[in-house]
Short mmCIF file of C-alpha atoms and ligand atoms in Angstrom, two decimals:
data_model
loop_
_atom_site.label_atom_id
_atom_site.label_comp_id
_atom_site.label_asym_id
_atom_site.label_seq_id
_atom_site.Cartn_x
_atom_site.Cartn_y
_atom_site.Cartn_z
CA MET A 1 -44.70 -42.72 76.51
CA GLU A 2 -43.15 -39.40 76.45
CA THR A 3 -40.83 -38.61 73.44
CA PHE A 4 -37.15 -37.47 73.92
CA GLY A 5 -37.86 -34.32 72.13
CA THR A 6 -40.72 -33.57 74.94
CA ARG A 7 -38.23 -34.44 77.71
CA LEU A 8 -35.54 -32.48 76.25
CA HIS A 9 -37.67 -29.44 75.94
CA ARG A 10 -39.06 -29.94 79.57
CA ALA A 11 -35.40 -30.25 81.04
CA VAL A 12 -34.32 -27.13 79.12
CA ALA A 13 -37.11 -24.94 80.37
CA GLU A 14 -36.44 -26.24 84.01
CA ARG A 15 -32.68 -26.31 84.22
CA GLY A 16 -31.62 -24.04 81.21
CA PRO A 17 -30.12 -24.68 77.81
CA LEU A 18 -26.82 -26.27 78.64
CA CYS A 19 -25.01 -29.58 78.08
CA VAL A 20 -22.18 -30.52 80.11
CA GLY A 21 -19.63 -33.26 78.91
CA ILE A 22 -17.84 -35.60 81.05
CA ASP A 23 -14.60 -36.07 79.26
CA PRO A 24 -11.93 -37.41 81.75
CA HIS A 25 -8.87 -36.64 79.70
CA PRO A 26 -5.69 -37.96 81.27
CA GLY A 27 -4.41 -34.26 81.81
CA LEU A 28 -7.58 -33.39 83.76
CA LEU A 29 -7.20 -36.38 85.99
CA THR A 30 -3.69 -35.19 86.62
CA ALA A 31 -4.79 -31.67 87.48
CA TRP A 32 -7.30 -32.86 89.67
CA GLY A 33 -4.71 -34.82 91.56
CA LEU A 34 -5.94 -37.96 90.72
CA SER A 35 -4.11 -41.27 89.13
CA ASP A 36 -4.68 -42.03 85.62
CA ASP A 37 -6.44 -45.38 86.27
CA VAL A 38 -9.80 -46.59 86.87
CA ALA A 39 -9.81 -45.55 90.49
CA GLY A 40 -8.98 -41.88 89.18
CA LEU A 41 -11.70 -42.05 86.73
CA GLU A 42 -14.31 -43.43 89.18
CA ARG A 43 -13.52 -40.39 91.47
CA PHE A 44 -13.50 -37.72 88.76
CA CYS A 45 -16.93 -39.12 87.47
CA ALA A 46 -18.32 -39.21 90.93
CA THR A 47 -17.25 -35.57 91.67
CA VAL A 48 -18.90 -34.29 88.52
CA VAL A 49 -21.92 -36.10 89.13
CA GLU A 50 -22.38 -34.73 92.71
CA ALA A 51 -21.56 -31.41 91.58
CA ILE A 52 -23.84 -30.81 88.41
CA GLY A 53 -26.13 -33.81 88.00
CA ASP A 54 -29.01 -32.30 89.90
CA ARG A 55 -28.79 -28.86 88.01
CA VAL A 56 -27.67 -29.42 84.29
CA ALA A 57 -30.38 -30.43 81.69
CA VAL A 58 -28.24 -32.84 79.75
CA VAL A 59 -24.86 -34.45 80.76
CA LYS A 60 -22.92 -36.02 77.77
CA PRO A 61 -20.16 -38.61 78.86
CA GLN A 62 -17.71 -38.92 76.17
CA SER A 63 -17.48 -42.92 75.82
CA ALA A 64 -13.76 -42.89 74.53
CA PHE A 65 -12.34 -41.79 77.78
CA PHE A 66 -13.99 -44.60 79.41
CA GLU A 67 -13.24 -47.27 76.94
CA ARG A 68 -9.64 -46.60 77.37
CA PHE A 69 -9.57 -48.47 80.45
CA GLY A 70 -11.46 -51.43 78.90
CA ALA A 71 -14.18 -53.32 80.69
CA ARG A 72 -13.68 -51.69 84.16
CA GLY A 73 -13.69 -48.04 82.60
CA VAL A 74 -17.11 -49.04 80.70
CA GLY A 75 -18.34 -50.30 84.17
CA VAL A 76 -17.77 -46.72 85.47
CA LEU A 77 -19.51 -45.38 82.62
CA GLU A 78 -22.52 -47.60 83.59
CA SER A 79 -22.42 -46.39 86.90
CA THR A 80 -22.08 -42.65 86.08
CA ILE A 81 -25.19 -43.02 83.66
CA ARG A 82 -27.12 -44.37 86.54
CA GLN A 83 -26.29 -41.73 89.05
CA LEU A 84 -26.97 -38.87 86.26
CA ARG A 85 -30.40 -40.40 85.73
CA ASP A 86 -31.39 -40.74 89.44
CA LEU A 87 -30.35 -36.91 89.68
CA GLY A 88 -32.88 -35.96 86.98
CA ALA A 89 -30.16 -35.31 84.20
CA LEU A 90 -30.74 -36.44 80.68
CA THR A 91 -27.92 -38.66 79.49
CA LEU A 92 -26.58 -38.29 76.12
CA LEU A 93 -23.69 -40.64 75.17
CA ASP A 94 -21.20 -39.39 72.91
CA VAL A 95 -20.05 -42.45 70.77
CA LYS A 96 -20.57 -41.43 67.43
CA ARG A 97 -21.46 -44.82 65.83
CA GLY A 98 -22.44 -45.68 62.53
CA ASP A 99 -22.26 -48.85 60.44
CA ILE A 100 -24.16 -51.01 58.00
CA GLY A 101 -28.06 -51.31 59.33
CA SER A 102 -27.80 -54.87 60.66
CA THR A 103 -24.89 -53.66 63.00
CA VAL A 104 -26.51 -50.29 63.79
CA ALA A 105 -29.38 -52.56 65.04
CA ALA A 106 -26.84 -53.92 67.64
CA TYR A 107 -25.46 -50.54 68.49
CA ALA A 108 -29.31 -49.35 69.00
CA SER A 109 -29.84 -52.17 71.37
CA ALA A 110 -26.68 -51.32 73.35
CA TYR A 111 -27.54 -47.80 73.88
CA LEU A 112 -31.34 -47.20 73.27
CA ASP A 113 -33.23 -50.36 74.59
CA PRO A 114 -33.95 -49.66 78.45
CA SER A 115 -32.99 -53.24 79.24
CA SER A 116 -29.35 -52.69 78.41
CA PRO A 117 -26.41 -51.81 80.88
CA LEU A 118 -25.56 -48.88 78.77
CA TYR A 119 -29.06 -47.56 78.17
CA VAL A 120 -28.94 -43.67 77.91
CA ASP A 121 -31.58 -41.13 76.74
CA ALA A 122 -29.78 -40.15 73.69
CA VAL A 123 -26.68 -41.01 71.48
CA THR A 124 -24.52 -39.44 68.88
CA ALA A 125 -24.31 -41.07 65.40
CA SER A 126 -22.23 -40.78 62.36
CA PRO A 127 -24.12 -40.57 59.07
CA TYR A 128 -21.30 -41.39 56.59
CA LEU A 129 -22.52 -44.93 55.87
CA GLY A 130 -25.48 -43.11 54.82
CA VAL A 131 -28.31 -41.64 57.02
CA GLY A 132 -30.68 -44.37 56.13
CA SER A 133 -28.14 -46.76 57.71
CA LEU A 134 -29.06 -45.50 61.07
CA ALA A 135 -32.81 -46.29 60.69
CA PRO A 136 -32.61 -48.85 63.43
CA MET A 137 -31.34 -46.13 65.83
CA PHE A 138 -34.14 -44.06 65.07
CA SER A 139 -37.01 -46.67 65.15
CA THR A 140 -35.46 -48.12 68.51
CA ALA A 141 -35.24 -44.45 69.82
CA ALA A 142 -38.63 -43.64 68.65
CA GLU A 143 -39.95 -47.08 70.31
CA HIS A 144 -38.49 -46.21 73.79
CA GLY A 145 -38.74 -42.26 73.91
CA GLY A 146 -34.88 -41.78 73.21
CA GLY A 147 -32.95 -39.53 71.06
CA VAL A 148 -30.12 -39.61 68.43
CA PHE A 149 -27.92 -36.72 67.45
CA VAL A 150 -26.33 -37.10 63.89
CA LEU A 151 -23.17 -35.34 62.92
CA ALA A 152 -23.75 -32.34 60.25
CA LEU A 153 -21.17 -29.80 60.73
CA THR A 154 -18.59 -30.68 63.17
CA SER A 155 -16.51 -28.41 65.36
CA ASN A 156 -13.18 -29.68 64.05
CA PRO A 157 -11.55 -27.97 60.97
CA GLU A 158 -11.07 -31.53 59.25
CA GLY A 159 -14.63 -32.06 58.85
CA ALA A 160 -15.56 -29.47 56.29
CA SER A 161 -13.71 -31.38 53.43
CA VAL A 162 -16.22 -34.22 53.81
CA GLN A 163 -19.24 -32.31 55.16
CA ARG A 164 -18.96 -29.65 52.89
CA ALA A 165 -18.71 -31.70 49.40
CA VAL A 166 -21.12 -31.24 46.99
CA GLY A 167 -23.25 -34.15 45.55
CA ALA A 168 -24.97 -34.82 42.41
CA ASP A 169 -28.00 -32.88 43.36
CA GLY A 170 -26.10 -29.71 44.42
CA ARG A 171 -26.77 -30.05 47.84
CA THR A 172 -23.66 -30.68 50.47
CA VAL A 173 -23.10 -33.85 52.36
CA ALA A 174 -24.07 -31.75 55.38
CA GLN A 175 -27.36 -30.32 53.85
CA THR A 176 -28.29 -33.74 52.88
CA VAL A 177 -28.00 -34.92 56.38
CA ILE A 178 -29.77 -31.92 57.86
CA ASP A 179 -32.81 -32.62 55.22
CA GLU A 180 -33.41 -36.07 56.19
CA ILE A 181 -33.19 -35.40 59.91
CA SER A 182 -35.80 -32.66 59.40
CA GLN A 183 -38.03 -35.02 57.62
CA LEU A 184 -37.94 -37.45 60.70
CA ASN A 185 -38.94 -34.43 62.78
CA ARG A 186 -41.92 -33.12 60.74
CA GLY A 187 -44.69 -32.23 62.72
CA ALA A 188 -43.35 -33.28 66.13
CA GLU A 189 -44.35 -31.13 69.12
CA PRO A 190 -42.79 -29.26 70.94
CA LEU A 191 -39.77 -30.66 69.44
CA GLY A 192 -38.69 -33.58 67.44
CA SER A 193 -36.24 -36.27 68.92
CA PHE A 194 -33.72 -36.42 66.25
CA GLY A 195 -30.87 -33.91 66.60
CA LEU A 196 -27.88 -32.65 64.68
CA VAL A 197 -24.39 -31.83 65.89
CA VAL A 198 -23.19 -28.47 64.49
CA GLY A 199 -20.05 -26.96 66.00
CA ALA A 200 -20.05 -23.65 67.79
CA THR A 201 -16.72 -22.82 65.90
CA VAL A 202 -18.07 -23.31 62.11
CA GLY A 203 -19.12 -19.39 61.75
CA GLU A 204 -21.93 -18.82 59.29
CA THR A 205 -22.61 -22.25 57.70
CA GLY A 206 -24.47 -21.25 54.58
CA HIS A 207 -26.64 -24.24 55.43
CA ASP A 208 -30.37 -24.15 56.04
CA LEU A 209 -31.10 -25.33 59.63
CA ASP A 210 -34.33 -23.54 60.20
CA SER A 211 -36.85 -26.44 59.55
CA VAL A 212 -34.93 -29.29 61.57
CA ASN A 213 -37.51 -29.06 64.32
CA GLY A 214 -35.05 -30.80 66.67
CA PRO A 215 -32.33 -30.10 68.80
CA LEU A 216 -28.91 -28.65 67.63
CA LEU A 217 -26.25 -29.73 69.78
CA ALA A 218 -23.38 -27.22 69.79
CA PRO A 219 -19.89 -28.54 70.91
CA GLY A 220 -17.10 -26.67 70.56
CA LEU A 221 -17.64 -23.72 72.94
CA GLY A 222 -14.69 -22.97 75.40
CA ALA A 223 -11.57 -24.91 74.70
CA GLN A 224 -12.06 -25.10 71.10
CA GLY A 225 -12.70 -21.37 70.54
CA GLY A 226 -16.34 -21.12 70.03
CA THR A 227 -18.16 -18.52 72.22
CA PRO A 228 -22.02 -18.04 73.10
CA ALA A 229 -21.91 -14.78 71.36
CA GLY A 230 -20.86 -16.54 68.03
CA LEU A 231 -23.90 -18.99 68.27
CA ARG A 232 -26.06 -16.32 66.58
CA THR A 233 -23.83 -16.20 63.48
CA VAL A 234 -23.65 -20.14 63.20
CA PHE A 235 -27.26 -20.84 63.89
CA GLY A 236 -29.33 -17.75 62.86
CA ALA A 237 -33.03 -18.18 63.32
CA ALA A 238 -32.48 -21.57 64.48
CA LEU A 239 -30.89 -20.24 67.82
CA PRO A 240 -33.80 -21.17 69.99
CA SER A 241 -33.25 -24.88 69.17
CA VAL A 242 -29.60 -24.79 70.00
CA LEU A 243 -28.05 -26.86 72.90
CA PRO A 244 -24.81 -25.53 73.86
CA SER A 245 -22.27 -27.98 75.04
CA TYR A 246 -19.03 -27.41 77.11
CA SER A 247 -16.60 -30.19 78.43
CA ARG A 248 -13.10 -28.90 79.26
CA GLU A 249 -14.20 -25.34 80.02
CA VAL A 250 -16.31 -26.60 82.95
CA LEU A 251 -14.19 -29.51 83.91
CA GLY A 252 -11.02 -27.49 84.11
CA ALA A 253 -12.56 -25.66 87.16
CA GLY A 254 -12.52 -28.83 89.37
CA PRO A 255 -11.83 -30.83 91.55
CA ASP A 256 -13.84 -28.47 94.08
CA PRO A 257 -17.35 -29.28 93.28
CA ALA A 258 -18.25 -25.82 94.51
CA ASP A 259 -15.97 -24.45 91.50
CA LEU A 260 -17.50 -26.98 89.12
CA ARG A 261 -21.02 -25.45 90.09
CA ALA A 262 -19.73 -21.82 89.76
CA ALA A 263 -18.23 -22.53 86.30
CA THR A 264 -21.33 -24.36 85.33
CA GLU A 265 -23.56 -21.37 86.41
CA ARG A 266 -21.35 -18.95 84.64
CA VAL A 267 -21.55 -20.75 81.23
CA LEU A 268 -25.11 -21.24 81.65
CA ALA A 269 -25.63 -17.49 82.23
CA ASP A 270 -23.61 -16.80 79.12
CA CYS A 271 -25.63 -19.32 77.04
CA ARG A 272 -29.07 -17.89 78.34
CA ALA A 273 -27.82 -14.48 77.21
CA ALA A 274 -26.76 -15.67 73.82
CA LEU A 275 -29.95 -17.60 73.31
CA GLY A 276 -32.25 -14.83 74.93
CA THR A 277 -33.92 -17.36 77.15
CA ALA A 278 -34.95 -15.96 80.51
CA ASP A 279 -33.60 -17.40 83.93
O1 LIG B 301 -18.35 -31.56 66.43
C1 LIG B 301 -18.05 -32.20 67.44
C2 LIG B 301 -18.61 -33.34 67.84
C3 LIG B 301 -18.41 -33.84 69.09
N1 LIG B 301 -17.54 -33.24 69.91
C4 LIG B 301 -17.11 -33.83 71.15
O2 LIG B 301 -17.47 -32.79 72.09
C5 LIG B 301 -16.82 -32.76 73.24
C6 LIG B 301 -15.86 -31.42 73.24
O3 LIG B 301 -15.35 -30.96 74.30
P1 LIG B 301 -14.55 -29.85 74.73
O4 LIG B 301 -13.59 -30.02 76.04
O5 LIG B 301 -15.71 -28.85 75.12
O6 LIG B 301 -13.70 -29.26 73.46
C7 LIG B 301 -15.67 -33.72 72.94
O7 LIG B 301 -16.31 -34.85 73.71
C8 LIG B 301 -15.70 -33.99 71.58
O8 LIG B 301 -15.62 -35.32 71.12
C9 LIG B 301 -16.86 -31.96 69.38
O9 LIG B 301 -16.04 -31.42 70.20
N2 LIG B 301 -17.23 -31.46 68.16
#
């Protein structure tokens, strides 16, 4: 069985270094002329899938915007994930789960076990109950070729007060997370399956990201003010491992699928230029 790191490496080589988020904000539904209900959500997602599902390496549905419609919204999430998989996109569910280990095991079953209706290629996870509490996610991901992206230095300004706090050993909370994930990826080729989330907005981090040997998801581009040109400042020598992620910047170009595709091509070209990867 191929690891998530291997599958991601190939998807990026074939389709380019880009993750597009599906974040059906109420304001976007309205701007697209859709109703703020399950029917609008379904139409929105079907349009995004049709426009970009066959051309973007990774698509990242934001779970919150589906959960707000209850069981029927989650039903739309399930079918969106299936459609994306059929079109060859890797699915990364942005759900930022974390809990005591025995509960994390249930989250691992929900998202990373292929028999689950919500099965995805990878999830985002929160390390604030301790990176070790996420062990069931790591083991389930490893068993089934999945991936986990753990929050390290998030794109929002409030994150720094927790993530940059310094512990007894002199390392920040974020550096502890970075070091533990680096350990999990040690020796993996061409890329480990365990990633980190580092916002494109955070500027020079003062953290060592060079030996992570896994994907570095960079949200915060576009709507939150991050730019592809700024990625070099944030990631330095780790730049080749960066997976840039856009949601509103691309989604705001809809509802015409051709316009969504054009916005995707534009941000992908910007990311390729910033990362120095060829077409
Ligand atoms: O540090 C983080 C972690 C996750 N996110 C999520 O990414 C998207 C960003 O959406 P934009 O419209 O491109 O701003 C959203 O789903 C966040 O929950 C993040 O922004 N920062």
